[in-house]
mmCIF file of C-alpha atoms in Angstrom:
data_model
loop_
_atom_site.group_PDB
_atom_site.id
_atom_site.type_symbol
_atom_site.label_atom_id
_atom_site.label_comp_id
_atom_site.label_asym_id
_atom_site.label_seq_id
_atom_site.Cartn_x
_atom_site.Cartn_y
_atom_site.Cartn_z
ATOM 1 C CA UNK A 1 -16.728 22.977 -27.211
ATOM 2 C CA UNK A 2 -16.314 20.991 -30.060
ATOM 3 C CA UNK A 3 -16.071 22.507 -33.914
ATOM 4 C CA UNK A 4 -19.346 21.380 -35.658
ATOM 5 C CA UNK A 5 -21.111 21.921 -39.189
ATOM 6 C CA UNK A 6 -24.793 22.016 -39.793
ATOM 7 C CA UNK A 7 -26.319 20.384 -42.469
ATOM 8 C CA UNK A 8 -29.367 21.824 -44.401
ATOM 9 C CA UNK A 9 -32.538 21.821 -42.435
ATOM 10 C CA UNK A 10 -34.717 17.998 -42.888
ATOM 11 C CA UNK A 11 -38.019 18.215 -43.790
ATOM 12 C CA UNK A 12 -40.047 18.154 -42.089
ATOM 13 C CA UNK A 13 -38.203 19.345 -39.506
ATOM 14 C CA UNK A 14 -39.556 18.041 -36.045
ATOM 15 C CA UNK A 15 -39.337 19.157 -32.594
ATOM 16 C CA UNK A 16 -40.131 17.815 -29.086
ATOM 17 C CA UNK A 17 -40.693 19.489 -25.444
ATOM 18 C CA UNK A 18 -40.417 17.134 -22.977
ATOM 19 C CA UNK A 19 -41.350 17.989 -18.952
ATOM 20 C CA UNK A 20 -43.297 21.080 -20.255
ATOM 21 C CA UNK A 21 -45.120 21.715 -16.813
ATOM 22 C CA UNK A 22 -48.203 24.173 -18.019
ATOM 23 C CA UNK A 23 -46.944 23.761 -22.011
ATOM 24 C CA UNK A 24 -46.579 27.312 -21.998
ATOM 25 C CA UNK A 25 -42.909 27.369 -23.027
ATOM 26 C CA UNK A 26 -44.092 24.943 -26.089
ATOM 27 C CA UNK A 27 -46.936 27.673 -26.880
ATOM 28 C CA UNK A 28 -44.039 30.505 -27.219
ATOM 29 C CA UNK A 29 -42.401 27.943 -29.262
ATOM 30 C CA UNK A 30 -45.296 26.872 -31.546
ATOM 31 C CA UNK A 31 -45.637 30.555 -31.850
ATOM 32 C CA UNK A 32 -42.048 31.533 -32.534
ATOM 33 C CA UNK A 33 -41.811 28.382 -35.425
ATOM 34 C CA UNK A 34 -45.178 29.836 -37.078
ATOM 35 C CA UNK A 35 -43.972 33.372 -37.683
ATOM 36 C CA UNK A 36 -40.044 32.895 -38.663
ATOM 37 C CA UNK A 37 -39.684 30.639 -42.056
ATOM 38 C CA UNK A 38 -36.367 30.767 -42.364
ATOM 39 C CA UNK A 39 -35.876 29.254 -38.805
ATOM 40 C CA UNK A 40 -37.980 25.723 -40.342
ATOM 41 C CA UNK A 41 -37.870 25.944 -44.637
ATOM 42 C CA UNK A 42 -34.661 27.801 -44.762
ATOM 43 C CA UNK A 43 -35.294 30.375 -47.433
ATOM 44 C CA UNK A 44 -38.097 28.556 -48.782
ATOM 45 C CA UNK A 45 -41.676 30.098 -49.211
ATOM 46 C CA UNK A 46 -44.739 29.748 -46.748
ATOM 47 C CA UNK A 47 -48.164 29.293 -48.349
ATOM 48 C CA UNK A 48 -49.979 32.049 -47.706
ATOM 49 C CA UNK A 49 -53.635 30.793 -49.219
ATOM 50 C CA UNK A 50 -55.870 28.452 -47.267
ATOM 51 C CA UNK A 51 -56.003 25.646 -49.968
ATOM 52 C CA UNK A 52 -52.123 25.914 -50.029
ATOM 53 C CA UNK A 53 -51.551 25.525 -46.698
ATOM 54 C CA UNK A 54 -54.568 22.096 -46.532
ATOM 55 C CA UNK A 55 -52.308 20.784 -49.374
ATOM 56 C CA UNK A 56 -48.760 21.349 -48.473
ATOM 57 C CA UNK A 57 -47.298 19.297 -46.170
ATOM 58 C CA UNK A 58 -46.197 20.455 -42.591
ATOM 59 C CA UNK A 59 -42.911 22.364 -42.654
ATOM 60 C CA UNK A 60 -42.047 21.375 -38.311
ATOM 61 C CA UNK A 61 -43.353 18.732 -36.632
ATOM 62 C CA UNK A 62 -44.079 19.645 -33.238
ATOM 63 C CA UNK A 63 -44.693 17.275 -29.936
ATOM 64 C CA UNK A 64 -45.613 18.926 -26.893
ATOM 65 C CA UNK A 65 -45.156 16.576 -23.836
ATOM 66 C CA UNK A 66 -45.411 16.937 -20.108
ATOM 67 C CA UNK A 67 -45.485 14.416 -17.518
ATOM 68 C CA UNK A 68 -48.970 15.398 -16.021
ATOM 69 C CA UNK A 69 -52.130 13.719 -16.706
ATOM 70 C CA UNK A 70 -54.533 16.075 -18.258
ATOM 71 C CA UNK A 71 -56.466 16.154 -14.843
ATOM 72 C CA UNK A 72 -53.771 16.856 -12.691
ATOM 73 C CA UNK A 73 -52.495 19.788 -15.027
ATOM 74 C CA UNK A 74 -56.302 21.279 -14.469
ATOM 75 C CA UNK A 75 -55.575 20.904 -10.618
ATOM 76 C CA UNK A 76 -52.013 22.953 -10.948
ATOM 77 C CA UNK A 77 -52.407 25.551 -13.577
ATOM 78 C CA UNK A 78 -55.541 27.369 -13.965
ATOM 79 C CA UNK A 79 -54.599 28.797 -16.919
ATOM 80 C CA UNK A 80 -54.318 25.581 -18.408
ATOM 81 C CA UNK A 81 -56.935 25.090 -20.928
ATOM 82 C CA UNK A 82 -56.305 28.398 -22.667
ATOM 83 C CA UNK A 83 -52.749 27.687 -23.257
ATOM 84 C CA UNK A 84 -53.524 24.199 -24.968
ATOM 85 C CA UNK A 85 -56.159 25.851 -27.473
ATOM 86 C CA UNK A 86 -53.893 28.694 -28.508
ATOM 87 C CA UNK A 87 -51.023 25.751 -29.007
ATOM 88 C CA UNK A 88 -53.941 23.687 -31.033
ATOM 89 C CA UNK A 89 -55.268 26.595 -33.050
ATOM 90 C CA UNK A 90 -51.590 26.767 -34.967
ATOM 91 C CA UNK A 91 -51.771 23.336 -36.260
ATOM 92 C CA UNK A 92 -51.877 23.926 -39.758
ATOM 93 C CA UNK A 93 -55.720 22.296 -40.179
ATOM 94 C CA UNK A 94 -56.870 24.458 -37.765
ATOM 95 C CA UNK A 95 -55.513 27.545 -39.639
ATOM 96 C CA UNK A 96 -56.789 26.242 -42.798
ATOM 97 C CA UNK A 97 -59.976 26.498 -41.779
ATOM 98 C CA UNK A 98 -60.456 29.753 -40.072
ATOM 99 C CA UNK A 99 -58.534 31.174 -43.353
ATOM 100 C CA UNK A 100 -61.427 29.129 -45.530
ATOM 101 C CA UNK A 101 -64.411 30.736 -43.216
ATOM 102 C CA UNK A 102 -63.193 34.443 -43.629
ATOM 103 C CA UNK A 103 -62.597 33.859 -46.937
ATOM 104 C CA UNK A 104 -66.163 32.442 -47.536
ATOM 105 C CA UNK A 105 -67.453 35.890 -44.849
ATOM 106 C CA UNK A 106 -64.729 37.950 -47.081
ATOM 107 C CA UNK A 107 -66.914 36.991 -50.596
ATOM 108 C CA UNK A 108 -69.992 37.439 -49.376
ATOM 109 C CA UNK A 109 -69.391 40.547 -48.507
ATOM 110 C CA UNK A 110 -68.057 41.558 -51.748
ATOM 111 C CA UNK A 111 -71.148 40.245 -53.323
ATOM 112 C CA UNK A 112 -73.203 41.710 -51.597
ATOM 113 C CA UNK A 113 -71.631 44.939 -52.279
ATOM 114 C CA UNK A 114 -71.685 44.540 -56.208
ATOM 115 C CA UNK A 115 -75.390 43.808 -55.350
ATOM 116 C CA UNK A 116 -76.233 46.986 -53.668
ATOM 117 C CA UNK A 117 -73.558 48.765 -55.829
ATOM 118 C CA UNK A 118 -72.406 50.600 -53.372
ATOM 119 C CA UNK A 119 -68.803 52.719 -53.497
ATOM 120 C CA UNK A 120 -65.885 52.681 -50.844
ATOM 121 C CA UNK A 121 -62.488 50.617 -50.346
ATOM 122 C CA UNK A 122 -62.979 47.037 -51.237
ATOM 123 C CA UNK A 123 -60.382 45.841 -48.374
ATOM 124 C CA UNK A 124 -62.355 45.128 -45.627
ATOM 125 C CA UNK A 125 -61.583 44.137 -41.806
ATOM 126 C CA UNK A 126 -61.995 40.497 -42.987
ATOM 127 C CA UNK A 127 -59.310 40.321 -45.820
ATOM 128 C CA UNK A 128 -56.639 42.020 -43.423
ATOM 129 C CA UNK A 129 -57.525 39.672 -41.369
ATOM 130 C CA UNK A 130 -57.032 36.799 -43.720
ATOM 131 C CA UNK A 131 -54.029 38.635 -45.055
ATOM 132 C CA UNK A 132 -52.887 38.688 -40.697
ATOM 133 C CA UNK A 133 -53.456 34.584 -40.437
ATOM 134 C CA UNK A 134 -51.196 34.565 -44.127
ATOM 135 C CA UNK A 135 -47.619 33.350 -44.448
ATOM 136 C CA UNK A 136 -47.517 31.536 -41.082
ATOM 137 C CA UNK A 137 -45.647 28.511 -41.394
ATOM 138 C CA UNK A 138 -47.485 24.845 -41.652
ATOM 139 C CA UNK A 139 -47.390 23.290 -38.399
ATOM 140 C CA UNK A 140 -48.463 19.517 -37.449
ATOM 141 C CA UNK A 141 -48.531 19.742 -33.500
ATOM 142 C CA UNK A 142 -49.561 17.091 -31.023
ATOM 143 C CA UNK A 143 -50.258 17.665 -27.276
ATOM 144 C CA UNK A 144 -49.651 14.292 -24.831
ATOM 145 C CA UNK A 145 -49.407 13.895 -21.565
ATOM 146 C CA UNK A 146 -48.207 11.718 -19.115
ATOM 147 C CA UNK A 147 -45.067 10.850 -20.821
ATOM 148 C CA UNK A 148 -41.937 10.565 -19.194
ATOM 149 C CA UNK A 149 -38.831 11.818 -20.170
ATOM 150 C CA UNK A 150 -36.977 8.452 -18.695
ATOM 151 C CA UNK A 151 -37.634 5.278 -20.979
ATOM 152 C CA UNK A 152 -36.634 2.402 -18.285
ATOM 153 C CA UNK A 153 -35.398 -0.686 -20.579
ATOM 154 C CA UNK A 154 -38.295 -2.602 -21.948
ATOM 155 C CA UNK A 155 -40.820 0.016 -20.916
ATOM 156 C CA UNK A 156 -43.016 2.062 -23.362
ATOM 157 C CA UNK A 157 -44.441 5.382 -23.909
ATOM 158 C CA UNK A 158 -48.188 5.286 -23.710
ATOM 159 C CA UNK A 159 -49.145 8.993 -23.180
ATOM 160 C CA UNK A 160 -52.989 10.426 -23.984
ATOM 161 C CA UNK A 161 -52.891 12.315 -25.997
ATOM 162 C CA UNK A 162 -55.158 16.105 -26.155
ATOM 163 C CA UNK A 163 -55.655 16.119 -29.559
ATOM 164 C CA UNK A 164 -56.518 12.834 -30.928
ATOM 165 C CA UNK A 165 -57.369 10.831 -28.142
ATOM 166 C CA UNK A 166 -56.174 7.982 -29.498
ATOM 167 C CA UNK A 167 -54.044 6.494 -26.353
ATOM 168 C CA UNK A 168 -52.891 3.703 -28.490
ATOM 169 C CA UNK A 169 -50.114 5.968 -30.475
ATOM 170 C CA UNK A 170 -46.534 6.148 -29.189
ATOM 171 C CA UNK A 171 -44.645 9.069 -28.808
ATOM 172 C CA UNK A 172 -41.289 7.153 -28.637
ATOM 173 C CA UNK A 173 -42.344 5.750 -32.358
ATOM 174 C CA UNK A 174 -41.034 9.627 -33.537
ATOM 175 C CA UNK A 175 -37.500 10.362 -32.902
ATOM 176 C CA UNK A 176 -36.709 14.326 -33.378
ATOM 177 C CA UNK A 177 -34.769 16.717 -34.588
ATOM 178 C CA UNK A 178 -34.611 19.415 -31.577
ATOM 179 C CA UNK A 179 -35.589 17.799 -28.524
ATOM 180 C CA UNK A 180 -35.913 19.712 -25.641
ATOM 181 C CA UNK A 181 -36.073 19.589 -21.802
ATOM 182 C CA UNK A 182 -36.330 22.548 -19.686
ATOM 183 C CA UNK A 183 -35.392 23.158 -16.044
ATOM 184 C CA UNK A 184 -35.844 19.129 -14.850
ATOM 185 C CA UNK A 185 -36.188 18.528 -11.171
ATOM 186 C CA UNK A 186 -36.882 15.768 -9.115
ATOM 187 C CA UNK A 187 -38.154 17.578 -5.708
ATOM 188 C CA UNK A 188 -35.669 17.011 -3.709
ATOM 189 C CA UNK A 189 -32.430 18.769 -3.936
ATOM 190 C CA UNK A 190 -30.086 15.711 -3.608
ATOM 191 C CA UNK A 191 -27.493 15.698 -6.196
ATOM 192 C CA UNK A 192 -26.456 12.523 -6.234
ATOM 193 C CA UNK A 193 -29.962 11.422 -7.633
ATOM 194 C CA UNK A 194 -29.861 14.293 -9.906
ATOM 195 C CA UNK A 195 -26.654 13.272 -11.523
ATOM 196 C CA UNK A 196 -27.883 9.434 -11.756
ATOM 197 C CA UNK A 197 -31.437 11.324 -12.841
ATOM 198 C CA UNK A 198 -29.271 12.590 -16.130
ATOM 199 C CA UNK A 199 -27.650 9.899 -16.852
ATOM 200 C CA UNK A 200 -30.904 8.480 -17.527
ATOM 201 C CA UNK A 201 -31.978 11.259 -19.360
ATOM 202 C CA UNK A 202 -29.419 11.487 -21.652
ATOM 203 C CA UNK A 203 -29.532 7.249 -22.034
ATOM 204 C CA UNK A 204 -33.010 7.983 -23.052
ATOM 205 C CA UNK A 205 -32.581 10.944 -25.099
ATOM 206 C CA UNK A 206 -30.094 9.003 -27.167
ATOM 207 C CA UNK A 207 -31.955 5.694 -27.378
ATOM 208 C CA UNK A 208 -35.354 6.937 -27.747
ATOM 209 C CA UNK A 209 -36.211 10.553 -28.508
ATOM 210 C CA UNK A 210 -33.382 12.199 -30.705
ATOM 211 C CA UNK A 211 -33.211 11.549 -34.432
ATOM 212 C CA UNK A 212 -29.988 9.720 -36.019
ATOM 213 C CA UNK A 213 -27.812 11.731 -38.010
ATOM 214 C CA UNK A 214 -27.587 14.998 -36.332
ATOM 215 C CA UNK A 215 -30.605 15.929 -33.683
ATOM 216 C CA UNK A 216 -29.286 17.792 -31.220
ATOM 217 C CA UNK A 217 -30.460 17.996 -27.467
ATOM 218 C CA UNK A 218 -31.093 21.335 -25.707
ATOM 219 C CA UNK A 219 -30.848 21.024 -21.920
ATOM 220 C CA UNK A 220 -31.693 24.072 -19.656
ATOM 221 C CA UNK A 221 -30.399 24.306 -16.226
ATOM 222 C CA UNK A 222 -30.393 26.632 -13.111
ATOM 223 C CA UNK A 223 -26.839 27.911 -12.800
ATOM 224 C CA UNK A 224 -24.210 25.880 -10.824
ATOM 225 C CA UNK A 225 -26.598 22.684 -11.392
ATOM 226 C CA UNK A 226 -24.840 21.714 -14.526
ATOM 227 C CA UNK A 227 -21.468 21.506 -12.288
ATOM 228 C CA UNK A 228 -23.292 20.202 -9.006
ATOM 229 C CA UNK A 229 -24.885 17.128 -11.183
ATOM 230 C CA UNK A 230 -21.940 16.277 -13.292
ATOM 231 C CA UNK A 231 -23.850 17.193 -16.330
ATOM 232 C CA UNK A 232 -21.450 17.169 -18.827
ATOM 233 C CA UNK A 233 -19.659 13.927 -17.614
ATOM 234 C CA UNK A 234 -23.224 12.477 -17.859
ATOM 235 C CA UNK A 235 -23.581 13.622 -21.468
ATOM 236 C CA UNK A 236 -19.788 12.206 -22.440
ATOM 237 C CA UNK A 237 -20.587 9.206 -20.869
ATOM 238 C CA UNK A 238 -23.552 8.591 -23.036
ATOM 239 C CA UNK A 239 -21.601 9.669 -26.048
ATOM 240 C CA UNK A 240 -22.377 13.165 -26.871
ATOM 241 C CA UNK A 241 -20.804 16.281 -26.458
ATOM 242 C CA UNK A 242 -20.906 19.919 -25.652
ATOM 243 C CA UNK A 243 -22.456 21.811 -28.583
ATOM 244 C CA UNK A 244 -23.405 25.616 -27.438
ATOM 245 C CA UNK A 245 -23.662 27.011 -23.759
ATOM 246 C CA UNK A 246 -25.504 30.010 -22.808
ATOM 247 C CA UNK A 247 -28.123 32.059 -21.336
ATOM 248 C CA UNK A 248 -31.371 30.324 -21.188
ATOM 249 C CA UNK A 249 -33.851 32.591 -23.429
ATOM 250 C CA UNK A 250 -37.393 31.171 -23.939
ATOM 251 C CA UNK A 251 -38.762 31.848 -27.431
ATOM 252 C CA UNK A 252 -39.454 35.241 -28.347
ATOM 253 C CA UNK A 253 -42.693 36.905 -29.729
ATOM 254 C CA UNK A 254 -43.472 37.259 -33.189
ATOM 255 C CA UNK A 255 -42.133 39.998 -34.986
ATOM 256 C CA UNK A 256 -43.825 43.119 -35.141
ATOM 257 C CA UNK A 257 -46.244 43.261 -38.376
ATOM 258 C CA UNK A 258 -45.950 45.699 -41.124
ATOM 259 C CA UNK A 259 -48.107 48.438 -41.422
ATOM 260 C CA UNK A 260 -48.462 49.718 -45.020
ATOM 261 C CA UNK A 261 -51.880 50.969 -44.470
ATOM 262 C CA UNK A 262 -51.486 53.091 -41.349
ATOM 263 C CA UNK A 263 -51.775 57.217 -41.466
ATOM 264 C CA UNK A 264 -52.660 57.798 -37.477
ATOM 265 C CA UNK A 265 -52.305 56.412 -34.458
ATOM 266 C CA UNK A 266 -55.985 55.453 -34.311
ATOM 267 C CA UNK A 267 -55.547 53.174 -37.752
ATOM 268 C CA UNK A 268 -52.276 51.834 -36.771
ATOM 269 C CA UNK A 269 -53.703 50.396 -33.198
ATOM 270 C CA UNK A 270 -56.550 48.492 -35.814
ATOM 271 C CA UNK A 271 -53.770 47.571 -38.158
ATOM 272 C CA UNK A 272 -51.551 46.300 -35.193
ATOM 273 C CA UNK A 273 -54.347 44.217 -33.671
ATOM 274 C CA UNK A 274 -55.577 42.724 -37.014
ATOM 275 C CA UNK A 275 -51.841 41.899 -38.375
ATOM 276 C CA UNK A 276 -50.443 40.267 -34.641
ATOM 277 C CA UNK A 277 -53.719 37.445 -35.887
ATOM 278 C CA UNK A 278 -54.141 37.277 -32.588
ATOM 279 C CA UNK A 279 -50.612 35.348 -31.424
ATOM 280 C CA UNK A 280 -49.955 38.726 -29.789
ATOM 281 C CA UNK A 281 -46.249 39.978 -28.858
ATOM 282 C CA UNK A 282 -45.525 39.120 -25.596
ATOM 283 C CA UNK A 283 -44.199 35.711 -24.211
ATOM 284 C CA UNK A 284 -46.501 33.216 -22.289
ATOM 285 C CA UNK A 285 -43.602 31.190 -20.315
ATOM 286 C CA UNK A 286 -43.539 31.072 -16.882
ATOM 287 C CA UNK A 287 -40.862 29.228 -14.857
ATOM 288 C CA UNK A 288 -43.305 27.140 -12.668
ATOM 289 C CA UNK A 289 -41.999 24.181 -10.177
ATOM 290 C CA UNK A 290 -43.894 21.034 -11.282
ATOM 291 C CA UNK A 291 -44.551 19.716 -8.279
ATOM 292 C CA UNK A 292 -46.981 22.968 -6.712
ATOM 293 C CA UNK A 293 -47.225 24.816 -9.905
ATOM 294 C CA UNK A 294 -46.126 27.819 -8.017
ATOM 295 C CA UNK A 295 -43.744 30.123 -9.821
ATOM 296 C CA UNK A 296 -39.522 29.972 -9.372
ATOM 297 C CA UNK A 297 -38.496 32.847 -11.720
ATOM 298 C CA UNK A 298 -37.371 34.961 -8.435
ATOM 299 C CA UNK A 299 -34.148 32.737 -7.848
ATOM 300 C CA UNK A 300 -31.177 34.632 -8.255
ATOM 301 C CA UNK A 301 -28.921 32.442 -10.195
ATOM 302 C CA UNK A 302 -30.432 32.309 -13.995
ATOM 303 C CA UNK A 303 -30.509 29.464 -16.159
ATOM 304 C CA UNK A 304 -28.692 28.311 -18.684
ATOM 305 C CA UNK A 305 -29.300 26.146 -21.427
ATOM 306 C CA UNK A 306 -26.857 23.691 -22.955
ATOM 307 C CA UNK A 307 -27.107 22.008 -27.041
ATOM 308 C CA UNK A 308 -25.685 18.213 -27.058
ATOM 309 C CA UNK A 309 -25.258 16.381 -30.195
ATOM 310 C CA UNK A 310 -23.830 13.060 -30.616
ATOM 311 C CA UNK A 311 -20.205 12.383 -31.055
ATOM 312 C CA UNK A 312 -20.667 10.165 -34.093
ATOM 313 C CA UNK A 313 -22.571 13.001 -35.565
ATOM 314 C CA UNK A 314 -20.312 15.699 -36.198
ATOM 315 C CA UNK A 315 -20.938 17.482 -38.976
ATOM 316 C CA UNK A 316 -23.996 16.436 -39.651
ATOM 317 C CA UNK A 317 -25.892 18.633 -37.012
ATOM 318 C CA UNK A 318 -29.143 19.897 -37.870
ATOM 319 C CA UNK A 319 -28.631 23.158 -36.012
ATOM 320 C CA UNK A 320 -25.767 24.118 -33.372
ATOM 321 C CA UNK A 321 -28.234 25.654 -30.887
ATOM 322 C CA UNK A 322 -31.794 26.687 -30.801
ATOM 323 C CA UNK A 323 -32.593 29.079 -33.832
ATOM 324 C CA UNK A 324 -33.415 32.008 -31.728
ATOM 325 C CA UNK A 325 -30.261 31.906 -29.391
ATOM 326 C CA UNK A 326 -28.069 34.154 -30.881
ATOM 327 C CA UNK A 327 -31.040 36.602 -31.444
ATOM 328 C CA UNK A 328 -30.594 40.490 -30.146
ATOM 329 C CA UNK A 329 -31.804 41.099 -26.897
ATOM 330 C CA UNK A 330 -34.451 43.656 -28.498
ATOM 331 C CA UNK A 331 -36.384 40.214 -29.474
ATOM 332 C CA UNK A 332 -37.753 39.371 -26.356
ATOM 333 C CA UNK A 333 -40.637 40.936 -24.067
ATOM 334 C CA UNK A 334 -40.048 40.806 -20.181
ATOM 335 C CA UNK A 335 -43.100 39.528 -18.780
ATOM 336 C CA UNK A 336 -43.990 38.876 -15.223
ATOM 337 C CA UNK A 337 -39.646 38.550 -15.151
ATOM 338 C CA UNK A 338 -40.096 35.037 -16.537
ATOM 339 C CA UNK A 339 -37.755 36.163 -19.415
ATOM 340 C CA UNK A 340 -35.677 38.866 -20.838
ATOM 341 C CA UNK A 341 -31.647 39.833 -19.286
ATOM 342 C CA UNK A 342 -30.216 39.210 -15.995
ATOM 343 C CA UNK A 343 -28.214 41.680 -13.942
ATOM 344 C CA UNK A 344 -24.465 41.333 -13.274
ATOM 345 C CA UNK A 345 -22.332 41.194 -10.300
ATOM 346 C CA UNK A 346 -20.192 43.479 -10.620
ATOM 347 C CA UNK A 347 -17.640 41.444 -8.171
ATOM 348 C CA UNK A 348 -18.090 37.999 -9.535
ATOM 349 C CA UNK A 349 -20.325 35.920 -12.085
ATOM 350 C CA UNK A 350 -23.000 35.822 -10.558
ATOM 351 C CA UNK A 351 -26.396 37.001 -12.396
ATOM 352 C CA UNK A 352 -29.734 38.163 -10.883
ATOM 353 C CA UNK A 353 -33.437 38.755 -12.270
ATOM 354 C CA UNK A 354 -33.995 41.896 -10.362
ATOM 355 C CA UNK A 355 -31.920 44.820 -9.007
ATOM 356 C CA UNK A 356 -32.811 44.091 -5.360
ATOM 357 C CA UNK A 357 -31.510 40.891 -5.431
ATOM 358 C CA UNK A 358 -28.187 42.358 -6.777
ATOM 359 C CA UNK A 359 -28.318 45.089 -4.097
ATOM 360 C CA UNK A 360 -29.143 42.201 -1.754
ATOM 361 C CA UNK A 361 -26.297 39.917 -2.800
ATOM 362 C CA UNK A 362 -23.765 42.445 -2.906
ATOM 363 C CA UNK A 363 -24.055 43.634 0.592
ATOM 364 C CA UNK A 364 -23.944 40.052 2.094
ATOM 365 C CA UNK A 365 -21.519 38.457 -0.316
ATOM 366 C CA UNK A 366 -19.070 41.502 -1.172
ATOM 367 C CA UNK A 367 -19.515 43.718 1.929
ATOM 368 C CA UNK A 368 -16.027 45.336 1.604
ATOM 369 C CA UNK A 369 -16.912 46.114 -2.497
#
């Protein structure tokens, strides 16, 4: 891999899924941006007041895109329409106003208190709950769909989009910092159109989606596919080159809250519940096959993701991998074994999701072991 520098983080920094199938990998990554500042600002600050956060500018700008039409993603994933409104209510308007509503609930109920002079603790359910919504990071997030990760020459990007409506914007218009494509597939397992498949993809990715001077493109594959489809010849061709390779790990959960106010379990459970603000702390991605929507996080051979950057852009890299990457595995939640570690061989390389498919593939594959 090649030696690389990153540069201090743009702002605003701005991200892009592309192929998301049920946008539930952007939702963990919405989520993960929100609640770690020094993974967007550096060491900077987060406003933690409602009229801060209307006023200051986004800190990540985030497009979530996925090939679907918003009908046909209805039709696939019923789960659907939840996932987009938790992903919409972390743009930074929409937290600006919830904070503004319990802080209008929060001072009426203060006055109305002073009214009937009445004694107790002052800190109500509604300021922790202002205090749990505090600090998050200002996002600007969009939501599009029908976009296509291939830009043909002299073709356009005219997604609609979820939030605005307004069919007439371009996502191509925006190039980004982190763009990223998870787990691409064309339904058909024929690698010759898979390797001509990413050459196109990273033709596009260059041309279209990645910011100049040092965006970097994250690439997840299933293990083996990276060698079967000529991947990195692909990228080399196109000008970039190997940045970071290793285990695919979807974004983790937010961190777990502080407590200060806690003395029993009973008070901690309330405390936990009211300082999560509701993003909870357990992953939402599922690996799901785009073409039925049905789930492939049983397949034995892991993922793995791989960071490209262009060649004339060393040095000048905005980040070497994705921020979480080189987290501890103690980050991440397994859920529904869509994330979390794999299991070793202990014969050869190969990984596995679940002990019986270890078990499995040892006695078939290393029968003498």
């Amino acid at each position: 891999m090649a030696d690389h520098h990153s540069q201090p983080l743009p702002q605003p920094l701005s991200y892009l899924t592309l192929g998301d199938g049920d946008f539930s990998y952007s939702l963990d990554l919405c989520r993960f941006l929100a609640t770690h500042p020094t993974a967007t600002t550096g060491n900077a600050a987060t406003p933690d007041d409602a009229d801060q956060i209307a006023a200051a500018p986004a800190a990540v700008q985030i497009t979530c895109t996925g090939i679907d039409t918003h009908r046909e993603l209805q039709s696939k994933y019923r789960d659907v329409s939840s996932i987009l409104n938790k992903i919409a209510s972390l743009d930074e308007k929409r937290v600006a106003k919830r904070l503004n509503r319990k802080r209008k609930r929060s001072d009426k109920k203060k006055k109305q208190k002073k009214t009937c002079r009445s004694g107790g603790d002052d800190n109500d359910g509604d300021d922790d709950a202002k205090n749990a919504q505090s600090g998050l990071v200002p996002l600007s997030i969009r939501i599009d769909h029908g976009v296509n990760a291939i830009i043909m020459p002299n073709s356009t990007v005219a997604p609609t989009s979820a939030t605005s409506g307004d069919n007439s914007n371009n996502v191509q218009r925006n190039r980004h910092h982190h763009v990223i494509f998870n787990h691409p597939h064309l339904g058909t397992e024929s690698a010759a159109r898979h390797r001509r498949f990413l050459s196109h993809l990273f033709h596009s990715v260059r041309h279209h989606w990645l910011a100049c001077d040092g965006g970097v493109f994250h690439l997840t594959l299933v293990l083996g596919q990276a060698d079967r489809w000529d991947c990195l010849d692909a990228a080399s061709r196109n000008g970039f080159q190997l940045l970071y390779r290793g285990e695919f790990k979807p974004p983790p959960p937010p961190p777990p809250p502080p407590l200060p106010h806690a003395v029993n379990g009973e008070q901690q459970q309330q405390q936990q519940q009211l300082t999560d603000g509701g993003l909870g702390r357990e992953t939402h991605y599922k690996s799901r096959r785009h073409q039925s929507g049905r789930s492939f996080a049983t397949r034995s051979e892991g993922s793995e993701t791989l960071t490209f950057g262009r060649v004339c852009d060393e040095g000048r890299y905005v980040a070497p991998h994705l921020p979480w990457q080189e987290l501890p595995r103690s980050h991440w939640v397994v859920v529904d074994g869509s994330a979390g570690g794999m299991l070793q061989c202990p014969h050869c390389t190969k990984s596995f999701r679940d002990e019986r498919a270890r078990k499995n593939h040892v006695k078939c594959a290393h029968p003498d072991g």
